[in-house]
Amino acid sequence: MQPPTVLVVDYGAQYAQLIARRVREAQVYSEIVPGDTPVEEIVARKPAALILSGGPSSVYAEGAPVLDPDLFTAGIPVLGLCYGFQAMARALGGEVAPDGTREYGRTELTVGGSAGVLHDGLPGTHPVWMSHGDSVVRAPSGFTVTASSERATVAAFEDTGRRLAGVQYHPEVGHSPYGQEVLRRFLQDVAGITPGWTTSSIIDDTVAAVRAQVGDGRAICGLSGGVDSAVAAAIVQRAIGDRLTCVFVDHGLLRAGEREQVERDFVAATGVDLHTVSVADRFLDALAGVTDPETKRKIIGREFIRVFEAATAEVAVEEHVGFLVQGTLYPDVVESGGGSGPGGSNTATIKSHHNVGGLPDDIEFALVEPLRALFKDEVRRVGTELGLPETIVGRQPFPGPGLGIRIIGEVTFDRLETLRAADAIAREELTAAGLDQTIWQCPVVLLADVRSVGVQGDGRTYGHPIVLRPVSSEDAMTADWTRLPYDVLERISTRITNEVAEVNRVVLDVTSKPPGTIEWE
């Protein structure tokens, strides 16, 4: 059953996904729709409420998104944030004007004499996060101004009779300490939504959707060892039992201990039917002499799907396998312009951003994507409730092409062994320091085509550098480098240069995303 849905209307905001996540943290299901979605299409979806996001434009800029006033006569509760607040005011007959001076960053919000529903009982002044060049200078008729700031006379307004409200600031960011409470009040007290989007309800709804889709059919899932494919498989197995078969392709590009972890921990937790295929030599032969990153991805993707096809044929000797399970997450859906509710699925060519990347264009399956409505943090909670061990649920993201794209240069057996050893040391030390939950992930990169002079013992060396890339992120859309303690960095560096013979230098990547990406290739 589709839960009550809040639509986040995205006007180009850097925080649109964060808004959607914050709504879900209030136990209300949310989805993102483009800012140019027609009103009739929005109304047809029967949302429980709308949240209008911020955006980079001035309401006066040529081509800036313009709200259709009909949006506010459809009886749908609406909350405008930042640009959405200004566009809402303008569409309803209020007045918006350029500030002359912009208001960016931490700002003190002053709650008015009439605090309204959203700010009632909150401190009379408290910090919020602003980012605007225009301001609402006159609220629309029927609205009560409930807060102001130094440069924004109208920083919040409400018309609770029509279930409409807006704030100039960003309640979704951590810099607005009362922001989550403001969002909760809108959802429950203004829009009248009863919270119900819980981990248990997610599992129940998704299992039901998978059963309805697969029917009496059989499904196969390519396990990567990561949390997404593991949780997807666990949900599908709960839905269809032994009619799911999982295939784990050991392509030789895995990190130390990953195969054993999948074969031991995942099977023990789920009892799933697992087939492991060992084809390291095949992948190394295909990658011989290749240095271009995109070519590597395509080769790895091509070989993976061919091996997977062969494994599927073996599984389906007696009975046709009609469905392929994938661990597609909601950010993938947003980036590719799609979207549907929990348990949503479709029949489509496998896209390159799913799982391994660079897959051939001629492969089509009926896809089962049980996680396509979820963010990564929700996936982890679902995995925990399904009984998966922390070694899987808490695993940091790892690219489908594996270590093949963490070697800058040709991929060889010796280089893989060198990188595996360095990566294992970095992971061991981060775990020992209790930092696994502090960082999003820490790619370890081997600069195989670079050598530098060093001194080890009494001799001169000419070894490879290893790059550490610790990053912090909420959804991998943006990321910052993690400020690891110096003593942890020192232990990692000392151990790698002492224990990994081919490495004589360890360097730290301190680039944010953007401009850099999380992975080097």
XYZ file of C-alpha atoms in Angstrom:
521
model
C 0.000 0.000 0.000
C 1.368 3.396 -0.979
C 1.963 5.478 2.167
C 0.916 9.149 2.422
C 3.451 10.983 0.276
C 5.004 14.419 0.613
C 6.352 15.737 -2.683
C 9.480 17.882 -2.536
C 9.314 20.203 -5.542
C 12.919 20.777 -6.592
C 13.795 24.217 -7.960
C 17.461 23.366 -8.376
C 18.299 23.244 -4.683
C 21.512 21.685 -3.492
C 19.506 20.423 -0.511
C 16.499 18.814 -2.236
C 17.538 15.296 -1.289
C 18.277 16.435 2.239
C 14.760 17.877 2.550
C 13.315 14.543 1.429
C 15.453 12.707 3.968
C 14.424 15.024 6.802
C 10.761 14.425 5.989
C 11.387 10.691 6.191
C 13.161 11.164 9.512
C 9.820 12.543 10.697
C 8.392 9.145 9.634
C 6.591 10.491 6.575
C 7.343 9.152 3.096
C 8.653 11.693 0.573
C 9.663 11.873 -3.071
C 11.321 14.557 -5.198
C 9.712 15.958 -8.346
C 11.162 18.516 -10.782
C 10.214 22.157 -10.377
C 8.571 22.233 -13.816
C 6.117 19.420 -13.014
C 2.637 20.593 -14.158
C 0.130 21.348 -11.406
C -2.355 18.858 -12.809
C 0.261 16.103 -12.577
C 1.060 17.011 -8.976
C -2.629 17.072 -8.040
C -3.194 13.725 -9.776
C -0.644 12.110 -7.484
C -2.756 13.127 -4.463
C 0.148 14.153 -2.221
C -0.411 14.604 1.483
C 1.621 17.829 1.298
C 4.116 19.743 -0.823
C 7.443 21.280 0.159
C 8.828 23.859 -2.245
C 12.626 23.740 -2.183
C 15.188 26.492 -2.369
C 17.110 27.207 -5.533
C 19.919 29.298 -6.976
C 17.751 31.758 -8.910
C 16.386 35.175 -8.083
C 12.630 35.287 -8.558
C 13.305 38.168 -10.964
C 15.893 36.367 -13.072
C 15.030 35.481 -16.655
C 13.988 31.850 -16.814
C 13.563 31.534 -13.039
C 10.938 28.974 -11.972
C 7.474 30.501 -11.599
C 4.762 28.947 -9.457
C 1.318 28.414 -10.901
C -1.196 29.997 -8.444
C -3.481 27.004 -9.065
C -1.083 25.016 -6.897
C -2.478 26.816 -3.865
C -6.159 26.286 -4.639
C -5.991 22.493 -4.864
C -6.405 21.999 -1.111
C -2.872 20.569 -0.693
C -0.846 21.764 2.331
C 2.276 23.627 1.147
C 5.501 24.680 2.862
C 7.845 27.022 1.000
C 11.568 27.103 1.836
C 13.995 29.853 0.757
C 13.363 30.326 -3.000
C 10.155 28.314 -2.631
C 9.082 30.735 0.112
C 9.697 33.762 -2.123
C 8.059 32.226 -5.199
C 5.090 31.218 -3.055
C 4.728 34.759 -1.681
C 4.882 36.258 -5.152
C 2.366 33.797 -6.646
C -0.109 34.585 -3.864
C 0.121 38.362 -4.258
C 2.863 39.204 -1.776
C 5.891 41.316 -2.600
C 9.495 40.209 -3.049
C 12.385 42.636 -3.500
C 16.180 42.410 -3.817
C 17.979 42.823 -0.493
C 20.771 45.023 -1.753
C 22.846 43.081 0.762
C 22.683 39.309 0.806
C 22.084 37.151 3.859
C 24.190 33.991 3.781
C 25.117 31.541 6.511
C 24.292 31.607 10.220
C 21.629 34.215 11.067
C 19.601 34.979 14.177
C 15.878 34.463 13.659
C 13.545 36.571 15.790
C 10.191 34.949 16.478
C 7.311 37.430 16.267
C 4.600 38.186 18.769
C 2.430 35.756 16.864
C 4.743 32.750 16.607
C 2.232 30.693 14.683
C 2.257 26.914 14.643
C 5.780 26.383 13.309
C 7.655 28.504 15.855
C 5.381 28.471 18.904
C 7.374 27.810 22.075
C 10.752 27.988 20.374
C 13.347 30.455 21.737
C 12.529 34.084 20.903
C 15.810 34.295 18.992
C 17.670 31.286 17.669
C 20.134 30.526 14.853
C 19.044 29.464 11.372
C 20.850 28.986 8.067
C 20.082 31.615 5.415
C 21.068 31.768 1.753
C 19.209 34.452 -0.178
C 19.607 37.662 -2.128
C 15.892 38.551 -2.400
C 13.501 38.955 0.518
C 9.763 38.889 1.057
C 8.895 42.448 2.059
C 5.118 42.016 2.210
C 3.286 38.793 3.016
C 0.294 37.772 0.877
C -3.175 38.644 2.084
C -4.394 36.292 4.792
C -0.928 35.342 6.021
C 0.493 36.113 9.458
C 4.159 37.059 9.651
C 5.670 34.889 12.393
C 9.420 35.634 12.286
C 12.006 38.068 10.968
C 15.785 38.455 10.762
C 18.186 41.378 10.509
C 17.783 41.615 6.721
C 14.454 39.870 6.219
C 11.401 41.636 7.606
C 9.317 38.632 6.612
C 11.323 35.502 7.429
C 8.313 33.221 8.036
C 4.576 33.347 7.476
C 1.519 31.113 7.885
C -2.082 30.814 6.802
C -3.134 27.776 8.793
C -6.716 28.016 7.559
C -5.504 27.173 4.071
C -2.691 24.978 5.464
C -0.010 27.130 3.825
C 3.277 28.226 5.407
C 6.804 29.237 4.508
C 10.192 30.148 5.940
C 13.068 32.074 4.381
C 15.719 29.869 5.966
C 16.773 26.229 5.473
C 15.238 24.088 8.244
C 16.646 20.923 6.665
C 20.312 21.641 7.463
C 22.029 20.923 10.752
C 22.940 24.616 11.135
C 19.239 25.303 11.865
C 18.995 23.481 15.234
C 15.198 23.732 15.480
C 14.646 23.031 11.799
C 13.601 19.404 12.191
C 11.012 20.411 14.757
C 9.676 23.069 12.364
C 9.364 20.450 9.604
C 7.673 18.026 11.998
C 5.155 20.687 13.016
C 4.313 21.445 9.414
C 3.833 17.767 8.579
C 1.770 16.883 11.643
C 0.153 20.091 12.912
C -0.397 21.994 9.657
C -0.742 19.226 7.075
C -2.335 16.748 9.510
C -0.193 13.777 8.440
C 0.041 10.846 10.849
C 3.614 9.484 10.999
C 3.850 5.930 9.726
C 6.956 5.577 7.535
C 8.900 3.250 9.838
C 11.452 0.542 9.186
C 8.838 -2.134 9.855
C 6.346 -0.541 7.473
C 9.036 -0.202 4.801
C 9.804 -3.913 5.025
C 6.153 -4.963 5.045
C 5.212 -2.756 2.089
C 8.265 -3.723 0.050
C 7.927 -7.447 0.665
C 4.294 -7.231 -0.439
C 5.246 -5.326 -3.591
C 7.951 -7.875 -4.500
C 5.533 -10.771 -4.019
C 2.998 -9.069 -6.261
C 5.601 -8.406 -8.960
C 7.388 -11.773 -9.023
C 4.319 -13.930 -8.419
C 5.338 -17.573 -8.822
C 8.466 -16.667 -10.777
C 12.118 -17.068 -9.904
C 14.672 -14.312 -9.351
C 18.430 -14.036 -9.338
C 20.591 -11.448 -7.603
C 24.201 -10.510 -8.170
C 25.719 -10.035 -4.731
C 28.610 -7.583 -4.616
C 29.305 -7.918 -0.913
C 28.004 -4.402 -0.308
C 25.089 -3.324 1.832
C 22.752 -2.412 -1.060
C 22.766 -5.752 -2.879
C 22.755 -7.645 0.430
C 19.679 -5.844 1.778
C 17.904 -6.089 -1.588
C 18.531 -9.830 -1.633
C 17.382 -10.237 1.981
C 14.093 -8.471 1.241
C 13.432 -10.508 -1.893
C 14.271 -13.727 -0.095
C 11.779 -12.829 2.614
C 9.210 -12.273 -0.138
C 9.777 -15.360 -2.321
C 11.967 -17.682 -0.250
C 13.986 -20.319 -2.081
C 12.881 -18.996 -5.473
C 15.739 -16.501 -5.152
C 19.284 -17.500 -6.069
C 22.237 -15.221 -5.395
C 25.381 -15.225 -7.502
C 28.643 -13.847 -6.180
C 31.242 -13.164 -8.870
C 34.793 -13.201 -7.530
C 36.465 -11.226 -10.295
C 39.737 -10.891 -8.441
C 39.200 -7.158 -7.900
C 37.852 -7.526 -4.363
C 39.382 -6.299 -1.139
C 40.987 -8.703 1.310
C 38.459 -10.997 3.005
C 35.381 -9.847 1.058
C 34.572 -13.188 -0.519
C 34.835 -14.965 2.812
C 32.656 -12.333 4.450
C 29.851 -12.809 1.942
C 30.023 -16.594 1.978
C 30.146 -16.717 5.783
C 28.134 -13.789 7.147
C 25.434 -13.287 4.541
C 24.586 -16.941 4.095
C 24.555 -17.469 7.863
C 22.153 -14.555 8.351
C 19.731 -15.371 5.534
C 20.201 -19.010 4.531
C 20.050 -17.861 0.904
C 21.079 -20.138 -1.957
C 24.473 -18.706 -2.983
C 26.562 -19.621 -6.021
C 30.140 -18.312 -6.087
C 31.930 -17.998 -9.428
C 35.734 -17.607 -9.414
C 36.955 -15.889 -12.578
C 39.907 -13.705 -11.559
C 42.110 -14.846 -14.450
C 39.417 -13.985 -16.989
C 39.184 -10.396 -15.746
C 42.945 -9.923 -15.540
C 43.360 -11.175 -19.113
C 40.645 -8.785 -20.318
C 42.254 -5.836 -18.515
C 45.806 -6.533 -19.675
C 47.436 -3.403 -21.079
C 44.397 -1.165 -20.374
C 44.983 2.109 -18.512
C 42.014 4.316 -19.499
C 39.533 4.419 -16.592
C 36.338 4.396 -18.643
C 37.633 1.533 -20.784
C 38.397 -0.397 -17.622
C 34.863 0.151 -16.350
C 33.362 -1.033 -19.623
C 35.540 -4.143 -19.719
C 34.752 -5.042 -16.122
C 31.037 -4.452 -16.725
C 31.056 -6.508 -19.930
C 32.885 -9.433 -18.394
C 30.738 -9.311 -15.278
C 27.474 -9.574 -17.163
C 28.771 -12.372 -19.390
C 29.870 -14.360 -16.334
C 26.566 -13.534 -14.683
C 24.663 -14.745 -17.752
C 26.518 -18.040 -17.684
C 25.809 -18.461 -13.985
C 22.149 -17.656 -14.569
C 21.988 -20.305 -17.292
C 23.342 -22.892 -14.855
C 20.834 -21.885 -12.184
C 17.960 -21.955 -14.680
C 18.651 -25.359 -16.211
C 15.303 -26.688 -15.058
C 13.282 -23.523 -14.475
C 13.266 -20.108 -16.143
C 14.589 -17.186 -14.114
C 12.574 -14.145 -15.113
C 13.697 -11.457 -12.669
C 16.935 -9.742 -11.783
C 17.290 -8.134 -8.353
C 19.250 -4.883 -8.160
C 20.194 -2.674 -5.230
C 19.200 0.600 -6.897
C 18.710 3.393 -4.336
C 16.542 6.512 -4.472
C 19.464 8.875 -5.310
C 20.090 6.707 -8.405
C 16.441 7.110 -9.383
C 16.562 10.891 -8.908
C 19.768 11.225 -10.936
C 18.331 9.208 -13.799
C 15.084 11.180 -13.809
C 12.827 8.327 -12.737
C 10.785 7.640 -9.674
C 8.123 5.467 -8.138
C 6.960 4.405 -4.749
C 8.211 1.670 -2.433
C 8.887 -1.587 -4.215
C 8.631 0.162 -7.575
C 10.204 -1.581 -10.542
C 10.350 -1.612 -14.278
C 11.675 -3.529 -17.232
C 14.643 -1.740 -18.679
C 18.147 -2.077 -19.920
C 20.532 -2.143 -16.979
C 22.068 1.307 -16.649
C 25.766 1.897 -16.237
C 25.396 3.503 -12.826
C 23.821 0.385 -11.360
C 26.169 -1.855 -9.425
C 29.098 -2.456 -11.762
C 28.868 0.218 -14.434
C 29.472 0.069 -18.172
C 27.159 -2.870 -18.891
C 26.263 -3.815 -22.474
C 23.229 -2.218 -24.084
C 21.743 -5.529 -25.245
C 20.886 -6.979 -21.842
C 17.297 -6.712 -20.607
C 15.735 -8.208 -17.502
C 12.548 -7.671 -15.602
C 14.133 -5.707 -12.787
C 13.190 -6.051 -9.150
C 14.447 -2.988 -7.300
C 13.179 -3.219 -3.719
C 15.343 -0.345 -2.468
C 14.560 2.200 -5.167
C 12.510 4.307 -2.735
C 15.210 4.386 -0.044
C 18.234 6.437 0.947
C 21.392 4.723 2.186
C 20.687 5.334 5.878
C 17.230 3.778 5.471
C 18.768 0.774 3.719
C 21.094 0.218 6.673
C 18.196 0.361 9.143
C 16.203 -2.106 7.049
C 19.200 -4.438 6.895
C 19.583 -4.343 10.663
C 15.904 -5.147 11.202
C 16.177 -8.026 8.717
C 18.919 -9.505 10.879
C 21.941 -8.858 8.679
C 25.219 -8.613 10.612
C 26.996 -5.298 11.225
C 29.881 -6.489 9.027
C 27.504 -6.144 6.075
C 25.072 -3.431 7.194
C 27.867 -1.100 8.321
C 30.086 -1.731 5.316
C 31.328 1.400 3.599
C 30.410 1.935 -0.067
C 32.665 0.108 -2.514
C 32.515 0.494 -6.308
C 31.246 -2.376 -8.434
C 34.417 -2.412 -10.580
C 36.313 -2.895 -7.342
C 40.024 -2.278 -7.007
C 40.271 -2.126 -10.784
C 39.404 1.584 -10.638
C 41.574 2.256 -7.595
C 44.706 1.364 -9.508
C 45.839 4.307 -11.619
C 47.385 2.480 -14.540
C 47.267 -1.089 -15.787
C 45.657 -3.675 -13.510
C 47.957 -6.622 -12.789
C 47.962 -9.383 -10.202
C 50.970 -7.932 -8.347
C 49.462 -4.453 -8.260
C 46.184 -5.834 -6.934
C 48.049 -7.653 -4.167
C 49.892 -4.449 -3.261
C 46.693 -2.411 -3.111
C 44.830 -5.138 -1.228
C 47.493 -5.166 1.471
C 47.541 -1.365 1.841
C 43.728 -1.172 1.856
C 43.479 -3.860 4.535
C 45.878 -1.939 6.792
C 43.933 1.317 6.376
C 40.644 -0.424 7.184
C 42.111 -2.200 10.207
C 43.453 1.012 11.702
C 40.284 3.018 11.050
C 38.236 0.290 12.716
C 40.630 0.074 15.660
C 40.335 3.852 16.123
C 36.517 3.639 16.148
C 36.200 5.780 13.021
C 34.105 3.471 10.829
C 30.929 5.479 11.476
C 32.684 8.854 11.243
C 33.698 8.541 7.613
C 31.500 7.729 4.626
C 34.282 5.753 3.000
C 38.035 5.759 2.568
C 39.183 4.731 -0.905
C 42.815 3.642 -0.945
C 44.400 4.350 -4.323
C 47.579 2.924 -5.861
C 49.419 5.267 -8.235
C 50.799 2.373 -10.238
C 52.280 4.518 -13.011
C 54.083 6.796 -10.536
C 57.253 6.041 -8.622
C 59.076 8.156 -6.076
C 62.450 7.942 -4.365
C 62.540 6.831 -0.735
C 64.848 5.479 1.915
C 63.962 2.305 3.773
C 66.534 0.732 6.057
C 69.916 1.640 4.695
C 68.906 1.550 1.053
C 67.407 3.770 -1.574
C 63.974 2.701 -2.834
C 61.954 3.574 -5.883
C 58.402 2.660 -4.938
C 54.787 3.548 -5.550
C 52.714 6.132 -3.646
C 49.470 5.159 -1.931
C 46.711 7.778 -1.639
C 44.277 7.831 1.286
C 40.915 9.411 0.418
C 38.799 9.597 3.613
C 35.532 11.453 2.967
C 32.447 12.415 4.949
C 29.064 12.588 3.248
C 25.363 11.970 3.774
C 24.482 10.683 0.325
C 27.679 10.885 -1.820
C 26.163 13.723 -3.866
C 28.592 16.072 -2.114
C 31.459 15.186 0.207
C 34.232 16.711 2.243
C 37.534 15.157 3.212
C 37.508 13.776 6.735
C 39.892 15.338 9.257
C 41.337 12.104 10.635
C 43.452 12.303 13.800
C 47.149 12.672 13.043
C 48.077 9.676 15.179
C 45.750 7.450 13.125
C 47.225 8.743 9.871
C 50.702 8.145 11.258
C 49.910 4.521 12.151
C 48.389 3.854 8.733
C 51.360 5.394 6.931
C 53.957 3.647 9.073
C 52.342 0.243 8.712
C 51.845 0.529 4.951
C 55.424 1.635 4.257
C 56.765 -1.042 6.605
C 54.549 -3.927 5.572
C 53.850 -3.367 1.863
C 57.099 -3.822 -0.013
C 56.262 -1.876 -3.165
C 55.078 1.263 -1.343
C 57.413 3.924 0.059
C 55.105 6.918 0.335
C 51.567 7.572 1.674
C 49.731 10.790 0.778
C 46.393 12.283 1.860
C 43.762 13.605 -0.579
C 42.185 16.741 0.925
C 39.867 17.624 -1.978
C 36.134 18.100 -1.448
C 33.401 16.971 -3.870
C 33.008 19.100 -5.905
C 35.460 19.775 -7.471
C 36.892 16.278 -7.024
C 35.003 13.001 -7.130
C 35.137 10.451 -4.331
C 36.838 7.831 -6.489
C 39.903 8.771 -8.521
C 38.743 6.976 -11.663
